[in-house]
Short mmCIF file of C-alpha atoms in Angstrom, two decimals:
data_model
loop_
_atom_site.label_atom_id
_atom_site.label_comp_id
_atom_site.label_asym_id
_atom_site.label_seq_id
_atom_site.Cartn_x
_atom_site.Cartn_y
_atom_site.Cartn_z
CA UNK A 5 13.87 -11.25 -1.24
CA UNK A 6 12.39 -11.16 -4.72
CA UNK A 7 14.55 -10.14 -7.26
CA UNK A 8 13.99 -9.20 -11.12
CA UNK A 9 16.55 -8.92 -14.01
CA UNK A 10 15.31 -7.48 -16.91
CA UNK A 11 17.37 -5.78 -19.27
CA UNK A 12 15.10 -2.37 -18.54
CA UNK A 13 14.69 -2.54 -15.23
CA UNK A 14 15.88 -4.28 -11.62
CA UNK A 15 13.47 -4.88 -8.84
CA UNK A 16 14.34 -5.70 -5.53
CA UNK A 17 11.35 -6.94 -3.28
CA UNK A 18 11.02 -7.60 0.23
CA UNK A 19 8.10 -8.21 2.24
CA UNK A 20 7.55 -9.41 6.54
CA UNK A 21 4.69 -10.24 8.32
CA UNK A 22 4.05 -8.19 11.89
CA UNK A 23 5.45 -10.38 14.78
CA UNK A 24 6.08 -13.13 12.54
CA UNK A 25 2.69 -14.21 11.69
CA UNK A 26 2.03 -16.44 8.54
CA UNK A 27 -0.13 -14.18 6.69
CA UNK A 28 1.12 -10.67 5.63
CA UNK A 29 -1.63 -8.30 4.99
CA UNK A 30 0.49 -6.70 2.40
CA UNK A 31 1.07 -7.80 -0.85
CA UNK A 32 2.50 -6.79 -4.19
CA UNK A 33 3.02 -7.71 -7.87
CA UNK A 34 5.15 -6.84 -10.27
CA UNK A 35 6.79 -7.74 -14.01
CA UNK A 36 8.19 -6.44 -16.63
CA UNK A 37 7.67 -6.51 -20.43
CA UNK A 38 9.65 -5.20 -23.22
CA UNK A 39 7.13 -2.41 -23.49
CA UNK A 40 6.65 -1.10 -19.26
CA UNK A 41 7.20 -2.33 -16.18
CA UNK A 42 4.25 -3.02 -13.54
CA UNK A 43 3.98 -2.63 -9.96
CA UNK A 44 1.09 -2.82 -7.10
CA UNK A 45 1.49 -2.95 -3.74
CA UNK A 46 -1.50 -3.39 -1.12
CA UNK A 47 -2.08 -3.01 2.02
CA UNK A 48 -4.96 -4.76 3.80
CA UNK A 49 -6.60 -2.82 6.90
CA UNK A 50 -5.39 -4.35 10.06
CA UNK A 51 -3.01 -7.50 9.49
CA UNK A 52 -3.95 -11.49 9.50
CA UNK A 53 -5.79 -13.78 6.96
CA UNK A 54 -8.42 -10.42 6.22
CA UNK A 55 -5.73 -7.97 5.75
CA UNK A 56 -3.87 -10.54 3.48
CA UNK A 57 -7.26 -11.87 1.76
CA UNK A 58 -7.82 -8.07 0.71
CA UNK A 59 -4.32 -7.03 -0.67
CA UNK A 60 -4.28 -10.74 -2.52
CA UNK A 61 -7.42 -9.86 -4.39
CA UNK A 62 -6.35 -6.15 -5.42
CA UNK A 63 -2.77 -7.63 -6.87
CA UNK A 64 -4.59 -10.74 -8.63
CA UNK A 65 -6.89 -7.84 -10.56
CA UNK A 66 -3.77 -6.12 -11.32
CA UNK A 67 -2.17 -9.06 -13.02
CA UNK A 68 -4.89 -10.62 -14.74
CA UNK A 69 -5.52 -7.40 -16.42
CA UNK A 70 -2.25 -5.25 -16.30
CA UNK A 71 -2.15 -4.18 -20.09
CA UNK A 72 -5.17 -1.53 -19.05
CA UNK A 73 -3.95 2.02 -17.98
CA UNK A 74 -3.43 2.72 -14.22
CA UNK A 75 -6.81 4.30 -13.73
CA UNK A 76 -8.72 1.34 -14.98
CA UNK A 77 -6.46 -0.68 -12.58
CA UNK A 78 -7.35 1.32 -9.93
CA UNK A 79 -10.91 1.14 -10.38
CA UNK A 80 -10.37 -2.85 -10.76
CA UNK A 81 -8.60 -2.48 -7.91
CA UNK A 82 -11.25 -1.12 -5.68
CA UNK A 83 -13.84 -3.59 -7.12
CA UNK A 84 -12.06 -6.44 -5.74
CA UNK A 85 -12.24 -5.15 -2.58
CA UNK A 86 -15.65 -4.79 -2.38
CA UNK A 87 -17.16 -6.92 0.56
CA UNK A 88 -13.68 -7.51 1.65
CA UNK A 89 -11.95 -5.56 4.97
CA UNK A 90 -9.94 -2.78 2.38
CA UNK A 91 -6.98 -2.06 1.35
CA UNK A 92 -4.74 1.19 0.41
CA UNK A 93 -3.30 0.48 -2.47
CA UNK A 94 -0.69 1.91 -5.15
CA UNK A 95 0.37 1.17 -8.92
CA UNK A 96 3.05 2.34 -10.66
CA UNK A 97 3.11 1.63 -14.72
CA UNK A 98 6.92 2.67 -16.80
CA UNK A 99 6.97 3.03 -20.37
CA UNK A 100 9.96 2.12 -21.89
CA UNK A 101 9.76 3.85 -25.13
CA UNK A 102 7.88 6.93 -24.02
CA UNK A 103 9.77 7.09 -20.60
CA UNK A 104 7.04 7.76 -18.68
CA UNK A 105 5.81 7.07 -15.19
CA UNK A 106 2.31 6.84 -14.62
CA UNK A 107 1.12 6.35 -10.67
CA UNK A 108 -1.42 6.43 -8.69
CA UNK A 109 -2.39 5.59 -5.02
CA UNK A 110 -5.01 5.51 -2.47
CA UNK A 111 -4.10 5.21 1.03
CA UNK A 112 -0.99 5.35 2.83
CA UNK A 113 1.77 3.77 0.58
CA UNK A 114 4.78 6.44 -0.36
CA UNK A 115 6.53 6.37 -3.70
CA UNK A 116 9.74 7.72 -4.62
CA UNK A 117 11.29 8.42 -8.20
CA UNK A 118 14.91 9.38 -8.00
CA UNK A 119 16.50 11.14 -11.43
CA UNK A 120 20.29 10.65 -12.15
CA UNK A 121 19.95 14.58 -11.72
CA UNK A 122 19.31 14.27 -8.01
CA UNK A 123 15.47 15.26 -8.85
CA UNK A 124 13.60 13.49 -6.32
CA UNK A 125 9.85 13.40 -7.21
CA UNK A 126 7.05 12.50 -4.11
CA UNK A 127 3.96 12.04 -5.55
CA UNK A 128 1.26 12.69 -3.05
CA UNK A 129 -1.44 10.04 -2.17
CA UNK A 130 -4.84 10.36 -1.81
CA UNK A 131 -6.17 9.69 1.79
CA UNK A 132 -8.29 6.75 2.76
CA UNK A 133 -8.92 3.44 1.09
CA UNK A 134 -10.01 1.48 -1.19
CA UNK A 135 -13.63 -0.37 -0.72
CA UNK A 136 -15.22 -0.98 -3.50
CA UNK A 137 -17.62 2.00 -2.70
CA UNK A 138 -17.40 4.72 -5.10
CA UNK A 139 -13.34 6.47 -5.23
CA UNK A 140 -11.94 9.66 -7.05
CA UNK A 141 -7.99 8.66 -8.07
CA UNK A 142 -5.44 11.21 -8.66
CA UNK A 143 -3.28 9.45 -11.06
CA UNK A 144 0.03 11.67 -12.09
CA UNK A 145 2.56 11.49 -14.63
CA UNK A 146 6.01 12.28 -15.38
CA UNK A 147 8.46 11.56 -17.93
CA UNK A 148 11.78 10.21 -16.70
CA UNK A 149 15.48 9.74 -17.78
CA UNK A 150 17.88 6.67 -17.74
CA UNK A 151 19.28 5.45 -14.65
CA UNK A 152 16.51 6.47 -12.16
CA UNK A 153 15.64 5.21 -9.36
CA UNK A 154 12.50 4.31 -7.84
CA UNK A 155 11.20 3.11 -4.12
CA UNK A 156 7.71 1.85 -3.30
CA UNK A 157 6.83 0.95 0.21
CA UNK A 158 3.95 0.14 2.86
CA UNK A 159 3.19 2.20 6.13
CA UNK A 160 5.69 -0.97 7.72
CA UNK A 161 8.80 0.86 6.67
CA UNK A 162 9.93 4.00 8.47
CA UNK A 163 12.76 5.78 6.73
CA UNK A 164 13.69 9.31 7.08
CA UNK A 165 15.89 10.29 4.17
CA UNK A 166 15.17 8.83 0.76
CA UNK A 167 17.65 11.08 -1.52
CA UNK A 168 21.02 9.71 -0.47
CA UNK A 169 19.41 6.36 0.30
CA UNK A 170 18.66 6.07 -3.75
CA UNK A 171 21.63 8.82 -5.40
CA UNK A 172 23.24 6.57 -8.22
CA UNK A 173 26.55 5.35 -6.79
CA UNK A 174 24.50 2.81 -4.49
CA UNK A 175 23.85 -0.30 -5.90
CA UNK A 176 20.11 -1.69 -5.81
CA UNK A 177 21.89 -4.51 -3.52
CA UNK A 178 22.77 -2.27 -1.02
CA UNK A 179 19.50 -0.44 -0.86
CA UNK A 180 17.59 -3.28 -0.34
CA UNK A 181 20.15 -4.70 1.98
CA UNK A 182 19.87 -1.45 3.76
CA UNK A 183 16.15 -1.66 4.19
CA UNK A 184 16.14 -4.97 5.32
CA UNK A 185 18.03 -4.16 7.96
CA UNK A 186 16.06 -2.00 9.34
CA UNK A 187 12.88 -3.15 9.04
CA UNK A 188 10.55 -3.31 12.52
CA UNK A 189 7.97 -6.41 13.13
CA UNK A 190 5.83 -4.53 14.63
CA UNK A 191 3.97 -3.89 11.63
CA UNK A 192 3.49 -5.42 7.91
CA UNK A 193 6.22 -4.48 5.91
CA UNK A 194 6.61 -4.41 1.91
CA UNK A 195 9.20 -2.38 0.42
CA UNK A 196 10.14 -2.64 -3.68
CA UNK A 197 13.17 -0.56 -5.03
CA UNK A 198 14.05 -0.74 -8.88
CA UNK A 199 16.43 1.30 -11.41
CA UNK A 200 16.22 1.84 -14.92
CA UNK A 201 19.87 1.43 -16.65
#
């Protein structure tokens, strides 16, 4: 488990390989400034060294050039995946000071934003993948309030009911507990769950 303890925001990570194996074909970054937080998962099509080569290359573009806005990320995100198997892939930027939430995703990764108010917002994805051929985003944005919540996770993770899971008397330890426990190997799993004090 990956943890981060910033004074805006706390990220739980957790991420298992299908069956086992050493190489995940998921992967994810994520950090935090005093200005926004950043977040990418990836998934890589399949699983294995191609699946994990793929969703490597989309989170290293992220990082090396995550002061650009999400779209530009996106579309740096799909040219690192050119000539590579694919990947679906989703990034999430906060702004501290304009509490805002800017996302956007390709592919079948589900996000979650969880209000203090019980508003539970779903942004849908776009279907398919990323390439590097030639991709419309839809990349949506919402302002938010303290002491949300938020969820991010691969196709790995099957959960049912996300609003109690994240309502504000459970602590971002026992979510993440939670999740680990019932995460399947029969898949790649990735899941990243964060609040904003």
């Amino acid at each position: 488990m990956e943890v981060l303890d910033h004074s805006l925001v706390t990220v739980h990570a957790g991420q298992y390989a299908k069956n086992g194996r050493q190489d995940c074909g998921d992967s994810y970054f994520f950090t935090s400034t005093d200005d926004f937080f950043i977040c990418v998962v990836a998934d890589g099509l399949g699983s294995g060294k191609y699946a994990h080569e793929a969703s490597q290359a989309v989170c290293a573009a992220v990082e090396e050039n995550m002061n650009e806005d999400v779209d530009q990320l996106m579309e740096r995100a799909n040219q690192a995946v050119a000539k590579k198997r694919g990947a679906a892939v989703a990034i999430v930027k906060i702004h501290y000071v304009a509490q805002t939430v800017t996302y956007s995703c390709v592919g079948n990764i589900r996000f979650y934003f969880y209000s203090e108010a019980g508003k539970l917002t779903y942004p849908l994805p776009v279907t398919g993948y990323l390439s590097g051929r030639p991709q419309q985003y839809k990349t949506q944005s919402f302002q938010y309030e303290e002491g949300a919540s938020f969820l991010i996770h691969s196709d790995g993770l099957q959960i049912t009911r996300v609003r109690p899971l994240l309502q504000s008397g459970r602590s971002i330890d026992y979510i993440s507990t939670y999740l680990d426990s019932i995460v399947s190997d029969s898949d790649d799993t990735t899941f990243i769950i964060g609040r904003l004090p």
